[in-house]
PDB file of C-alpha atoms in Angstrom:
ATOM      1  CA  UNK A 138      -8.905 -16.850 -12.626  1.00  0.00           C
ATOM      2  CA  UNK A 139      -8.206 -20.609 -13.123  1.00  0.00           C
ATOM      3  CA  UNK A 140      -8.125 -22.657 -16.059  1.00  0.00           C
ATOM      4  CA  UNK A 141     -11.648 -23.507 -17.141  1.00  0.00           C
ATOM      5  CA  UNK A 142     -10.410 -26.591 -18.698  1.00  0.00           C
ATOM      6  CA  UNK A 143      -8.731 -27.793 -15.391  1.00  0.00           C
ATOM      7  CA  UNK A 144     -11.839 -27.441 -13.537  1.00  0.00           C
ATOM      8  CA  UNK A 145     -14.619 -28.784 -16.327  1.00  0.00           C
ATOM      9  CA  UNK A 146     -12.365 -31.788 -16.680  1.00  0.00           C
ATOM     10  CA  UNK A 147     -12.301 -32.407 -13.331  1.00  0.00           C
ATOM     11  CA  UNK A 148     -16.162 -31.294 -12.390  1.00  0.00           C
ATOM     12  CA  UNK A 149     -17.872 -33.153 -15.452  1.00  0.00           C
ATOM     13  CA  UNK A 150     -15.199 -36.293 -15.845  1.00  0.00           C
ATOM     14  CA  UNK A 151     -15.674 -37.320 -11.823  1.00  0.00           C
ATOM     15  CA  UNK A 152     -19.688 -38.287 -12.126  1.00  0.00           C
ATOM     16  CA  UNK A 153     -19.739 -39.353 -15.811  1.00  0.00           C
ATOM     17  CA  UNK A 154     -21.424 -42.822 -15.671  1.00  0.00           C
ATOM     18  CA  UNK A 155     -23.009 -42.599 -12.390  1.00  0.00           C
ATOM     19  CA  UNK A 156     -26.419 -44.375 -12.592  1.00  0.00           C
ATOM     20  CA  UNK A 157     -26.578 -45.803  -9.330  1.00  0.00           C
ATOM     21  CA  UNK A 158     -25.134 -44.502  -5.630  1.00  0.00           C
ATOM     22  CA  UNK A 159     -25.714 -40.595  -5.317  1.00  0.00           C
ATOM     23  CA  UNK A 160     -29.716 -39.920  -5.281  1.00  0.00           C
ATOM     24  CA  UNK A 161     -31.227 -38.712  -8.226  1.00  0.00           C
ATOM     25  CA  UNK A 162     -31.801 -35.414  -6.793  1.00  0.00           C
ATOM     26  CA  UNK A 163     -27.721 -34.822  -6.413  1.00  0.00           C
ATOM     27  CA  UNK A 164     -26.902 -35.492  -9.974  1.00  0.00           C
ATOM     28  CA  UNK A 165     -29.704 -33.405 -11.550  1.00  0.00           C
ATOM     29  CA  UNK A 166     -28.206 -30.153  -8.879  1.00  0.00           C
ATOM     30  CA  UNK A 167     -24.508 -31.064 -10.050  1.00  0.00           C
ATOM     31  CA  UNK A 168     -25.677 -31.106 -13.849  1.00  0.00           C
ATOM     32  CA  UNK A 169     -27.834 -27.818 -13.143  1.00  0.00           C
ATOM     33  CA  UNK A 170     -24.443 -26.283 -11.085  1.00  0.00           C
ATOM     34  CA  UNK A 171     -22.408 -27.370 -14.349  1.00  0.00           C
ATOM     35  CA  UNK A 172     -24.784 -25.566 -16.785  1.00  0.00           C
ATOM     36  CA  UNK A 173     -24.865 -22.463 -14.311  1.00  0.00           C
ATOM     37  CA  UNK A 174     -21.268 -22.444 -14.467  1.00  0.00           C
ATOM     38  CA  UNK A 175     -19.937 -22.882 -18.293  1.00  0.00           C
ATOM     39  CA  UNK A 176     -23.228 -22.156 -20.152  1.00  0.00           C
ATOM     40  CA  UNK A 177     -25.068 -19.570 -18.682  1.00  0.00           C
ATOM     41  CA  UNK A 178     -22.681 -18.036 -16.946  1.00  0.00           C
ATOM     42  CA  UNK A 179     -24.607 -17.545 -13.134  1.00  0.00           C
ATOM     43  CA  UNK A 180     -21.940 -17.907 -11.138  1.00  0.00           C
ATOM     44  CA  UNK A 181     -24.492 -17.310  -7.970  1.00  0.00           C
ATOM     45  CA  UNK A 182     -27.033 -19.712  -8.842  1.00  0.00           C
ATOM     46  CA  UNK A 183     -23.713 -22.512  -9.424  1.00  0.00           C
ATOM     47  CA  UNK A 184     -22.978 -21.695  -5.935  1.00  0.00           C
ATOM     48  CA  UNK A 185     -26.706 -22.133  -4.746  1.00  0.00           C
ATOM     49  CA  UNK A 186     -26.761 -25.394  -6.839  1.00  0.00           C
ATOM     50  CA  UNK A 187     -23.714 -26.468  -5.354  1.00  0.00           C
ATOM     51  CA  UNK A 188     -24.491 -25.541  -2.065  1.00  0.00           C
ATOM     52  CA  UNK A 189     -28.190 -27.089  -1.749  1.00  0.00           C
ATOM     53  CA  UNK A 190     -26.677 -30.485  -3.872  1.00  0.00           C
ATOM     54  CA  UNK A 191     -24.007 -30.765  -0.896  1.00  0.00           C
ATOM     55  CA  UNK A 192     -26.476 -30.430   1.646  1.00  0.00           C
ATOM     56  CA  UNK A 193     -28.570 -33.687  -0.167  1.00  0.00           C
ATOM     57  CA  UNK A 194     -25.461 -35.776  -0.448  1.00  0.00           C
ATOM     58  CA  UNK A 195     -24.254 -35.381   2.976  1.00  0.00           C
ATOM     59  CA  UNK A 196     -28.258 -36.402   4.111  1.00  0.00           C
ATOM     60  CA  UNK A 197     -27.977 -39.124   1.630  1.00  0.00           C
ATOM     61  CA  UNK A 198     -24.981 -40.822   2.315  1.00  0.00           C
ATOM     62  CA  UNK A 199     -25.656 -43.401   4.513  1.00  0.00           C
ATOM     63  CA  UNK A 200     -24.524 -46.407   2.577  1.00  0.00           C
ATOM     64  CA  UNK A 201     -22.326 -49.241   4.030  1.00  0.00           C
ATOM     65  CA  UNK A 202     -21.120 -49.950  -0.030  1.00  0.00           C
ATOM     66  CA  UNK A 203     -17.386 -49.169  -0.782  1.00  0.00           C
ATOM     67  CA  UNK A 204     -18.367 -48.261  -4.265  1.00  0.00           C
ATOM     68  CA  UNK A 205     -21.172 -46.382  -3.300  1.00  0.00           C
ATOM     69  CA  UNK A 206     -19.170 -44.476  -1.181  1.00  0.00           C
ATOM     70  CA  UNK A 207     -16.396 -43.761  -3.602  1.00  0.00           C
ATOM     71  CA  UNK A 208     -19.416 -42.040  -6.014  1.00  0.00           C
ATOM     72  CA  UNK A 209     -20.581 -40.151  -3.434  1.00  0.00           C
ATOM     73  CA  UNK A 210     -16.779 -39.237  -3.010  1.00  0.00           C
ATOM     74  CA  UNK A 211     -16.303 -38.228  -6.639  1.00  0.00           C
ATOM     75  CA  UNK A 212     -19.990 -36.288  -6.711  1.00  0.00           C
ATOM     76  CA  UNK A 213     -19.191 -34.323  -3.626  1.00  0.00           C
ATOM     77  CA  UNK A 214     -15.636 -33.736  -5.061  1.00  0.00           C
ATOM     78  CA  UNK A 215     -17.900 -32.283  -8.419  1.00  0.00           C
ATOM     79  CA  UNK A 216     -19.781 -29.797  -6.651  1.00  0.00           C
ATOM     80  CA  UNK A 217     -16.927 -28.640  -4.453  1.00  0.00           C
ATOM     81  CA  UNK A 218     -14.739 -28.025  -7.677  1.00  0.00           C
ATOM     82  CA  UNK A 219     -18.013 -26.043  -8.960  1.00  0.00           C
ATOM     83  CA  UNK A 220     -18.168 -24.098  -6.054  1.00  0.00           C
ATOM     84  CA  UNK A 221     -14.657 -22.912  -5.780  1.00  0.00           C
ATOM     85  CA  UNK A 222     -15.032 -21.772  -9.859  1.00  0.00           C
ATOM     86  CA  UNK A 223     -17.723 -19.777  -8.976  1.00  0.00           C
ATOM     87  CA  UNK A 224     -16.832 -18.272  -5.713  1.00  0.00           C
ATOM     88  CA  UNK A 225     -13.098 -17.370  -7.847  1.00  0.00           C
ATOM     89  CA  UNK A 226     -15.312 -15.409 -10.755  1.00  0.00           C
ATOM     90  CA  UNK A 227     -17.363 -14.199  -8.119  1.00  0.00           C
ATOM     91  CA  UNK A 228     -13.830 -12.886  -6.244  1.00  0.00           C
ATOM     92  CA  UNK A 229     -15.102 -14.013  -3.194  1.00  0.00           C
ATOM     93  CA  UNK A 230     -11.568 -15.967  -3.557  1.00  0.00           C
ATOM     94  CA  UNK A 231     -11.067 -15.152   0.359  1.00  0.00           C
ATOM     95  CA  UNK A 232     -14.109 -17.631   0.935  1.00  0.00           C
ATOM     96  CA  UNK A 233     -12.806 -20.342  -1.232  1.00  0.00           C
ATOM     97  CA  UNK A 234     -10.375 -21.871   1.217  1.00  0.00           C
ATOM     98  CA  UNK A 235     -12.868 -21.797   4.771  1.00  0.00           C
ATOM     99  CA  UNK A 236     -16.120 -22.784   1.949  1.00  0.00           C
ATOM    100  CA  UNK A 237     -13.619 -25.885   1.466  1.00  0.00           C
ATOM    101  CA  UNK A 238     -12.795 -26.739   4.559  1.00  0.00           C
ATOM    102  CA  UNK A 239     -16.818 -26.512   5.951  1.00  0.00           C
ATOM    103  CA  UNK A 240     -17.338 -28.758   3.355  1.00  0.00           C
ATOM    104  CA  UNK A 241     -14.178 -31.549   4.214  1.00  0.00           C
ATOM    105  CA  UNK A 242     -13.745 -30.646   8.026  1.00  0.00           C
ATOM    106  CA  UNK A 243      -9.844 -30.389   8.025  1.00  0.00           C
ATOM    107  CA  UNK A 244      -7.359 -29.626   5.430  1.00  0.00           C
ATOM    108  CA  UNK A 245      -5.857 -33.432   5.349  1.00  0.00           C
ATOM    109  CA  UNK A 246      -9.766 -34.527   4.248  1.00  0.00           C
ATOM    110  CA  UNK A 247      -9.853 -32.613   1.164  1.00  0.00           C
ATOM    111  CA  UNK A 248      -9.382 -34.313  -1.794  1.00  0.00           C
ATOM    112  CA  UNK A 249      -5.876 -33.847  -4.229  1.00  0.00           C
ATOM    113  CA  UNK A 250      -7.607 -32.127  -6.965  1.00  0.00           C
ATOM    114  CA  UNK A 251      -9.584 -29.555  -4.994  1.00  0.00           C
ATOM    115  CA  UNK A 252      -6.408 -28.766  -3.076  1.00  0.00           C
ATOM    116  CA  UNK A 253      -4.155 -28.090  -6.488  1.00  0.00           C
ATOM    117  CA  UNK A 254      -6.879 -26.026  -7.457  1.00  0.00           C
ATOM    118  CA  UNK A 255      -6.482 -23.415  -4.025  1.00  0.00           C
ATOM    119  CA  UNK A 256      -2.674 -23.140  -4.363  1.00  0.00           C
ATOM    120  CA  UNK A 257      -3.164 -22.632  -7.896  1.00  0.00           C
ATOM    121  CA  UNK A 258      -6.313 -20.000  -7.115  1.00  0.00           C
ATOM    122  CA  UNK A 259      -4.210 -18.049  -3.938  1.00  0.00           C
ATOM    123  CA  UNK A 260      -1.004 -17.976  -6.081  1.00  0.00           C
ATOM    124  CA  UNK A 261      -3.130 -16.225  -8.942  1.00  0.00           C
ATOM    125  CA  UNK A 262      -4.317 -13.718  -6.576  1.00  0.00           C
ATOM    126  CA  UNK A 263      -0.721 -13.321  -4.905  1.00  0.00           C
ATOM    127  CA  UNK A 264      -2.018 -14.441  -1.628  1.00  0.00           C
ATOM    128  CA  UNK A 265       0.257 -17.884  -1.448  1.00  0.00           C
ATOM    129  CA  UNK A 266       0.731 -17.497   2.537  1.00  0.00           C
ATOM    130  CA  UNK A 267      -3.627 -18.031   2.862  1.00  0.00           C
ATOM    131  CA  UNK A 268      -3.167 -21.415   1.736  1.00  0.00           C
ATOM    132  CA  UNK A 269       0.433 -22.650   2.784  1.00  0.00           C
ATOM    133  CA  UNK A 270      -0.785 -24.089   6.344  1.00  0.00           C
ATOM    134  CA  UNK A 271      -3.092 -25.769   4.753  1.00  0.00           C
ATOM    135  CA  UNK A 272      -1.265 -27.600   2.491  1.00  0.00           C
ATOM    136  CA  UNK A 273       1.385 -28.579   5.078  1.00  0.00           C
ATOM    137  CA  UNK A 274      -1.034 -30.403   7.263  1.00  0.00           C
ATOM    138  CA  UNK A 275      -2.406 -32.300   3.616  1.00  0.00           C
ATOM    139  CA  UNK A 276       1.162 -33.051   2.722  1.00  0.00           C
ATOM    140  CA  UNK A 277       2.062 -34.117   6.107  1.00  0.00           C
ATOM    141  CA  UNK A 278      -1.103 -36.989   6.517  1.00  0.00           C
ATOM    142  CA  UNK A 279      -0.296 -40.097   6.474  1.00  0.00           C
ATOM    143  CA  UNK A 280      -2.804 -41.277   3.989  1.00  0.00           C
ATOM    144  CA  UNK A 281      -2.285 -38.323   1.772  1.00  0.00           C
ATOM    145  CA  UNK A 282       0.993 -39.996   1.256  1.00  0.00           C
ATOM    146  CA  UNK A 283       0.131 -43.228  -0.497  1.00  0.00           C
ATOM    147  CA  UNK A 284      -2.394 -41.272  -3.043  1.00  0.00           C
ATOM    148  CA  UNK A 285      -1.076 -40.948  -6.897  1.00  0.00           C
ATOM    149  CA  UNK A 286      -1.653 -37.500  -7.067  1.00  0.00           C
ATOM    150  CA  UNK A 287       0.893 -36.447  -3.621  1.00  0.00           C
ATOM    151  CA  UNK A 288       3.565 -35.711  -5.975  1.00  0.00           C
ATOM    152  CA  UNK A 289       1.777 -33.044  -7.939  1.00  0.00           C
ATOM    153  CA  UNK A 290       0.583 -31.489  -5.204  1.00  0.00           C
ATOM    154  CA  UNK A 291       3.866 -31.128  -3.572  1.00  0.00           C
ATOM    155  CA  UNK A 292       5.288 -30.050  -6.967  1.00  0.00           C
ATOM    156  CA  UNK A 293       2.422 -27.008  -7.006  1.00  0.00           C
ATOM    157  CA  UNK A 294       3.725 -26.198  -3.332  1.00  0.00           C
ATOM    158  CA  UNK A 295       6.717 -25.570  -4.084  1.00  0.00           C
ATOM    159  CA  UNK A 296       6.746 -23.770  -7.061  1.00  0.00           C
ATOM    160  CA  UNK A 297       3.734 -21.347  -5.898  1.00  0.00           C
ATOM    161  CA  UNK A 298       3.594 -21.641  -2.137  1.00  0.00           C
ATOM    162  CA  UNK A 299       7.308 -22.208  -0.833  1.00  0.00           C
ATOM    163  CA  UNK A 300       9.363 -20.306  -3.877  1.00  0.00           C
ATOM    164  CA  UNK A 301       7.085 -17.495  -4.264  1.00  0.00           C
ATOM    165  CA  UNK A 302       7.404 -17.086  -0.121  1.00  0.00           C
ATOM    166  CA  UNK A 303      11.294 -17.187  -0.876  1.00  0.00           C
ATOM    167  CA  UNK A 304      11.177 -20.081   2.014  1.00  0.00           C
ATOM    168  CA  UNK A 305      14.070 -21.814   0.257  1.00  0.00           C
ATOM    169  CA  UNK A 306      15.149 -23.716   3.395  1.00  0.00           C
ATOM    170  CA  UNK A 307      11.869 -25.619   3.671  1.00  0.00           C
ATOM    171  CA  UNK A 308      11.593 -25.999  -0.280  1.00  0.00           C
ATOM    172  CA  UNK A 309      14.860 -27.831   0.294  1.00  0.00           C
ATOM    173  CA  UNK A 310      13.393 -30.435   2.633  1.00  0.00           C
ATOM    174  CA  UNK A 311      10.983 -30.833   1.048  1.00  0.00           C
ATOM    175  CA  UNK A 312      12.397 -32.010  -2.615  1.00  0.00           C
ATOM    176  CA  UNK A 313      14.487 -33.735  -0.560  1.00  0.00           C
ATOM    177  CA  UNK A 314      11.182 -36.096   0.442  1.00  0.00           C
ATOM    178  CA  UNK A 315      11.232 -38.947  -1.837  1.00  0.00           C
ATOM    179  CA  UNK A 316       7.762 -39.384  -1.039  1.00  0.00           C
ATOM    180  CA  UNK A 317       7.114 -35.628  -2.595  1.00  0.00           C
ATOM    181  CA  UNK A 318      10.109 -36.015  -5.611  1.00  0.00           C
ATOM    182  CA  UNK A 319      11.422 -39.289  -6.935  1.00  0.00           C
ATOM    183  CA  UNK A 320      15.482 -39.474  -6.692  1.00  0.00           C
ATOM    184  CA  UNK A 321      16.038 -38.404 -10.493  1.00  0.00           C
ATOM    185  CA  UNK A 322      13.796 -35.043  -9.793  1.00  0.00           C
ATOM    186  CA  UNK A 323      15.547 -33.778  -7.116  1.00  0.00           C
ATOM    187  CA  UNK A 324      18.564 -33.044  -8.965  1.00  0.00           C
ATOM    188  CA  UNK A 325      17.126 -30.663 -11.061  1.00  0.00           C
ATOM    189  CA  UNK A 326      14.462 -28.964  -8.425  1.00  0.00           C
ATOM    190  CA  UNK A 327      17.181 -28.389  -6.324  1.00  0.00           C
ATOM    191  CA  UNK A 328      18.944 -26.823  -9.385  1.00  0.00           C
ATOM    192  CA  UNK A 329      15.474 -25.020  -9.439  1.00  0.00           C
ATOM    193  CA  UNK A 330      15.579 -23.818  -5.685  1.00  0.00           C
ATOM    194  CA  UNK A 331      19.091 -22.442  -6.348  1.00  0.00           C
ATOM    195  CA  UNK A 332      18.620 -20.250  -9.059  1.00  0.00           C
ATOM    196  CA  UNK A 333      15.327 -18.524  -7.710  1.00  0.00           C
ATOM    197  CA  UNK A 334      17.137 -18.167  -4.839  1.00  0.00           C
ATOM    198  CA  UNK A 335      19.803 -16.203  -6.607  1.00  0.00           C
ATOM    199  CA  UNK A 336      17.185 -14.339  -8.667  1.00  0.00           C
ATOM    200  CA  UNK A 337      15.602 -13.130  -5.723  1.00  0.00           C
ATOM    201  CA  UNK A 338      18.189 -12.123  -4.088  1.00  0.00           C
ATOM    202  CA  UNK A 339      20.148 -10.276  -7.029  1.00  0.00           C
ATOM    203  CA  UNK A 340      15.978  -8.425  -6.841  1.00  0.00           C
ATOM    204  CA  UNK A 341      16.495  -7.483  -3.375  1.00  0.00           C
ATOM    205  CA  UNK A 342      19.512  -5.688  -3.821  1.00  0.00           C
ATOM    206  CA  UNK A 343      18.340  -4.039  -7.164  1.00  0.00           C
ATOM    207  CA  UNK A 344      15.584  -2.755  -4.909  1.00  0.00           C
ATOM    208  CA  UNK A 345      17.777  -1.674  -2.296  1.00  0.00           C
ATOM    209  CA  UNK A 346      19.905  -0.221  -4.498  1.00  0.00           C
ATOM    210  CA  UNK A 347      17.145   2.040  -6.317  1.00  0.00           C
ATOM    211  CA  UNK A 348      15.821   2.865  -2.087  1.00  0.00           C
ATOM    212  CA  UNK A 349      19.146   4.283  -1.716  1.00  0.00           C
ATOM    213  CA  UNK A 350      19.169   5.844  -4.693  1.00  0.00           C
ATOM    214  CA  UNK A 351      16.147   7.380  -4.373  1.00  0.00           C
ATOM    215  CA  UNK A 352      17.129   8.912  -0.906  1.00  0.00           C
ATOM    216  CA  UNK A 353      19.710  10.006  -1.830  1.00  0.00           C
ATOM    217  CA  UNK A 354      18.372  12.000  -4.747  1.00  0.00           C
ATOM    218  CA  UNK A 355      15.776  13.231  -2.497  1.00  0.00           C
ATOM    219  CA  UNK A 356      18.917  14.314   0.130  1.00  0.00           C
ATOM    220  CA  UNK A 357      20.228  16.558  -2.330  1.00  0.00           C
ATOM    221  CA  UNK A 358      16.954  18.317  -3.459  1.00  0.00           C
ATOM    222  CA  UNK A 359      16.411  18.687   0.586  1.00  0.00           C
ATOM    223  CA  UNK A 360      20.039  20.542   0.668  1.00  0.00           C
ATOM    224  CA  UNK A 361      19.322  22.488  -2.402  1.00  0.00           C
ATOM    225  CA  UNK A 362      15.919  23.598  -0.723  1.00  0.00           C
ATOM    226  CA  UNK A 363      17.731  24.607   1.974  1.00  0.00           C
ATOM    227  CA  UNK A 364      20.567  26.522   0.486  1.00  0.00           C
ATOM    228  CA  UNK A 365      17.842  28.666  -1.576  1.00  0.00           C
ATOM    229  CA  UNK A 366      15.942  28.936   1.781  1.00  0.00           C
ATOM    230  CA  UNK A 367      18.814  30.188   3.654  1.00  0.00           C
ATOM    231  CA  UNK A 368      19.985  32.699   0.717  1.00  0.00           C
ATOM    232  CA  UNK A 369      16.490  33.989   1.095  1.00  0.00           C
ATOM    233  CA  UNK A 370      16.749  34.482   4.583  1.00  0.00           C
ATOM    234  CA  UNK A 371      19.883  36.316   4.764  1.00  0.00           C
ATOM    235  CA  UNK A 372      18.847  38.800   2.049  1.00  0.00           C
ATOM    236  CA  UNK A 373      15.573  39.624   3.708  1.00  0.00           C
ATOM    237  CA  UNK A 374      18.025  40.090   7.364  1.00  0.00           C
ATOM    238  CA  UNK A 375      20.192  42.570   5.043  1.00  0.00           C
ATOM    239  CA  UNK A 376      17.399  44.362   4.040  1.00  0.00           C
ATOM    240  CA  UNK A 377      15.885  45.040   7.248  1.00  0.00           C
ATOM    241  CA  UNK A 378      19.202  45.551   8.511  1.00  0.00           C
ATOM    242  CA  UNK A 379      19.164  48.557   5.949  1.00  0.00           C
ATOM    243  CA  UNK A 380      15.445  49.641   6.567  1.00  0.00           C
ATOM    244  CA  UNK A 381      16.734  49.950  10.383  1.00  0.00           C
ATOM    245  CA  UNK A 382      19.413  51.693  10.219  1.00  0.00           C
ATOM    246  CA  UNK A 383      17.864  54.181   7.874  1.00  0.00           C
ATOM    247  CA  UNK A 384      15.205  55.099   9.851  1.00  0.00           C
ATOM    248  CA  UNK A 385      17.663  55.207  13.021  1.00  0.00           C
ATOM    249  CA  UNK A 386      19.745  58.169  11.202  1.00  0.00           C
ATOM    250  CA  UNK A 387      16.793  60.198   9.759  1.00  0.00           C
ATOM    251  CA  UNK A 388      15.809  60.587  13.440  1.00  0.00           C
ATOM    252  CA  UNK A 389      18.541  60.909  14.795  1.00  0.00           C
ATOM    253  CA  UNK A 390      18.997  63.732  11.883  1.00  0.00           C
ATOM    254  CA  UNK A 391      15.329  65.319  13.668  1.00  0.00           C
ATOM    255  CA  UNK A 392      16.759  65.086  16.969  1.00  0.00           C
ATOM    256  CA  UNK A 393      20.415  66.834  16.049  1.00  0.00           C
ATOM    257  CA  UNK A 394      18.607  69.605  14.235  1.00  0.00           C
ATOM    258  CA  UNK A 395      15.681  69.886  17.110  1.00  0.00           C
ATOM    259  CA  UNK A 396      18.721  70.773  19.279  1.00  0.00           C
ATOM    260  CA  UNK A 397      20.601  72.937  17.684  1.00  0.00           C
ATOM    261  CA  UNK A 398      17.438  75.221  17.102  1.00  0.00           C
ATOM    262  CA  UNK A 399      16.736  74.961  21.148  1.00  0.00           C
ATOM    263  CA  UNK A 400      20.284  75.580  21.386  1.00  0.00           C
ATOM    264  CA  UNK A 401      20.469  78.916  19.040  1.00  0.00           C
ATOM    265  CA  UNK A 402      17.108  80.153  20.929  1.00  0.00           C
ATOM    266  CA  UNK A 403      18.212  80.084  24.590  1.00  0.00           C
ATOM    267  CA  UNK A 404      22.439  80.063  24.778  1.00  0.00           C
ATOM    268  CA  UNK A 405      23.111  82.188  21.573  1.00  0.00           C
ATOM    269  CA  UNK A 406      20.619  84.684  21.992  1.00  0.00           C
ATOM    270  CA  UNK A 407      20.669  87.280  24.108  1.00  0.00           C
ATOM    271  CA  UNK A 408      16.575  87.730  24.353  1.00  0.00           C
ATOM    272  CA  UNK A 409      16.748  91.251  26.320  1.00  0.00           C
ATOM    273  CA  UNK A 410      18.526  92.786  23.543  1.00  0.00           C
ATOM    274  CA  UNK A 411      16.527  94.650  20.347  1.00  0.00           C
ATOM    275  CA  UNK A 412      18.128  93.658  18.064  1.00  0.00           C
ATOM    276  CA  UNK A 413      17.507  90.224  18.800  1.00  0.00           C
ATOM    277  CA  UNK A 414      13.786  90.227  18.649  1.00  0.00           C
ATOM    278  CA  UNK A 415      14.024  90.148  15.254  1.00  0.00           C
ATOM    279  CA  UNK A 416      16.182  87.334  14.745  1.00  0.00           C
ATOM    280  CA  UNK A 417      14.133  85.312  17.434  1.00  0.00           C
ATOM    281  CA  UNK A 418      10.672  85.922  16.004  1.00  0.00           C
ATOM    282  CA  UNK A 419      12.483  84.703  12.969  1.00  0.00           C
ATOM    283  CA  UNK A 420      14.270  81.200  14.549  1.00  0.00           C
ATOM    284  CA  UNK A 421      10.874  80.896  16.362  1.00  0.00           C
ATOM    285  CA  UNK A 422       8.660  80.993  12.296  1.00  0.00           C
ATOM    286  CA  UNK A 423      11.634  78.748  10.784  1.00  0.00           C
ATOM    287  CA  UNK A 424      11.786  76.400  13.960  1.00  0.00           C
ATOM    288  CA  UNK A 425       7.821  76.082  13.756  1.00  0.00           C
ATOM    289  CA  UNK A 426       8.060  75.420  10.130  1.00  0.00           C
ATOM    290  CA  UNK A 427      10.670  73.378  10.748  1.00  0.00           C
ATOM    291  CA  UNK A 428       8.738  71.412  13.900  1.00  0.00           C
ATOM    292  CA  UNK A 429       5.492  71.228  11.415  1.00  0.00           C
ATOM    293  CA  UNK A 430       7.759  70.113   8.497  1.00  0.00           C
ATOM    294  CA  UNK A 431       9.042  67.096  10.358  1.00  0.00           C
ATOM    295  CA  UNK A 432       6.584  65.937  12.697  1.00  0.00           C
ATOM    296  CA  UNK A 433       3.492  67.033  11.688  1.00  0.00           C
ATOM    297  CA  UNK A 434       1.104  64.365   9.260  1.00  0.00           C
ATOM    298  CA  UNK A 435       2.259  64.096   5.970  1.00  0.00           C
ATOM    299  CA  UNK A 436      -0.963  66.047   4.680  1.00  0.00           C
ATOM    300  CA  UNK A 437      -0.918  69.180   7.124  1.00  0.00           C
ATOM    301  CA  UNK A 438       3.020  69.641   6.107  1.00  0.00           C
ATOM    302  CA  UNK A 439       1.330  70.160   2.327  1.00  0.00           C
ATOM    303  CA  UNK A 440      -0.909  72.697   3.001  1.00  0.00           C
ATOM    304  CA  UNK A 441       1.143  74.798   4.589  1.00  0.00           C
ATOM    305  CA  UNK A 442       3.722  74.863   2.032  1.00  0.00           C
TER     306      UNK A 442
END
């Protein structure tokens, strides 16, 4: 997740020294969140700690002292960074950015740190577009803009938020804000802008490339599929073709010899003379045999033979 070293510099260095302003109560919950956090390792009871030492700042803050209310700033600003540790090694990241804003009200509220530590938290989780509207509306206050730390916030926009979004047009304008980039850093993140640009774009067409590729390959395993199907197809038609025509001529073979044996029985014969009496009982025995041979069940044909 994020640097531990980023966020225990910025949790334990903002309330070091603070003996008077934030109630008692508020520094012994931040110390408790702390210990939670790097020492034991609770990352729920940092969040309750956090959570419960928010709630007795916010009913505790109603000093009229400027330097009061700057601790109270810095304490609040302590538990928030807690929180958003714990709620990243939680990965309840998703809650990170609304836990923030419940805590600040609107985006241009939250302090510079806290916000450096979401882009840096959605970029490690690939999510840049969660936090980018956010960060617009903080870049875009007016008070925002006179604070030390605009710069670096603008800086982690663009190379997490805008670059990773490939929205080169609007990283443009934006190093183009002196404001956001002093004149002799321009130069060089414009040189920046320009080569991811490129980079990205020679990616896109490697990937298109390798799409292409890909159907294509798949084209010609879908033809060679089809050829094998279609070879199989015409074989099995030939066959059958075969098979039919087969069984066509051995019946028309029955039929042909059916006939002739009618026709030898009643036009060849003459059945009133003797001698034919033999040679009919003797067409009628080899026309039965014949008859019982050919149509008869396979079995019956076997026991009479």
């Amino acid at each position: 997740m994020l640097s531990r070293s980023l966020g225990s510099q910025a949790a334990f260095g903002s309330y070091v020294g603070l003996s008077i302003g934030p109630a008692p109560p508020a520094l012994f919950l931040l110390d408790k969140a702390a210990e939670m956090l790097a020492v034991n390792r609770s990352f729920e009871a940092a969040l309750e700690a956090c959570e419960r030492g928010l709630e007795t700042i916010d009913s505790g803050n109603s000093s009229s002292d400027q330097e009061d209310a700057h601790r109270f700033s810095d304490v609040k600003a302590s538990f928030c960074i807690i929180g958003v540790q714990a709620l990243a090694e939680l990965n309840r990241w998703r809650e990170v950015l609304p836990w923030v804003l419940q805590q600040y009200d609107a985006p241009e509220k939250v302090p510079a740190r806290i916000m450096q530590m979401c882009i840096l938290l959605y970029s490690k989780v690939e999510e840049p577009q969660m936090i980018q509207e956010a960060v617009q509306l903080w870049l875009k206050d007016s008070k925002n803009r006179t604070l030390p730390a605009y710069g670096a916030v603008a800086e982690l926009y663009l190379l997490h938020v805008l670059i990773p979004l490939g929205q080169f047009g609007e990283a443009e304008l934006l190093v183009q804000d002196p404001v956001s980039f002093p004149e002799g850093q321009q130069q060089g993140a414009l040189r920046f802008i320009s080569q991811s640009r490129g980079e990205q774009t020679d990616s896109m067409l490697h990937q298109k490339s390798a799409h292409h590729q890909e159907m294509s390959d798949n084209s010609q395993a879908g033809r060679g599929v089809l050829s094998k199907l279609t070879t199989i197809l015409k074989a099995i038609q030939r066959t059958m073709k075969t098979v039919q025509s087969t069984l066509c001529s051995f019946w028309i073979s029955k039929l042909v010899l059916a006939t002739f044996l009618v026709y030898l029985l009643v036009a060849r014969l003459d059945s009133a003379s003797p001698n034919s009496f033999l040679w009919i009982s003797r067409l009628l025995h080899l026309f039965r045999q014949t008859w019982n041979a050919m149509f008869a069940p396979y079995y019956l044909a076997r026991v009479k033979q």
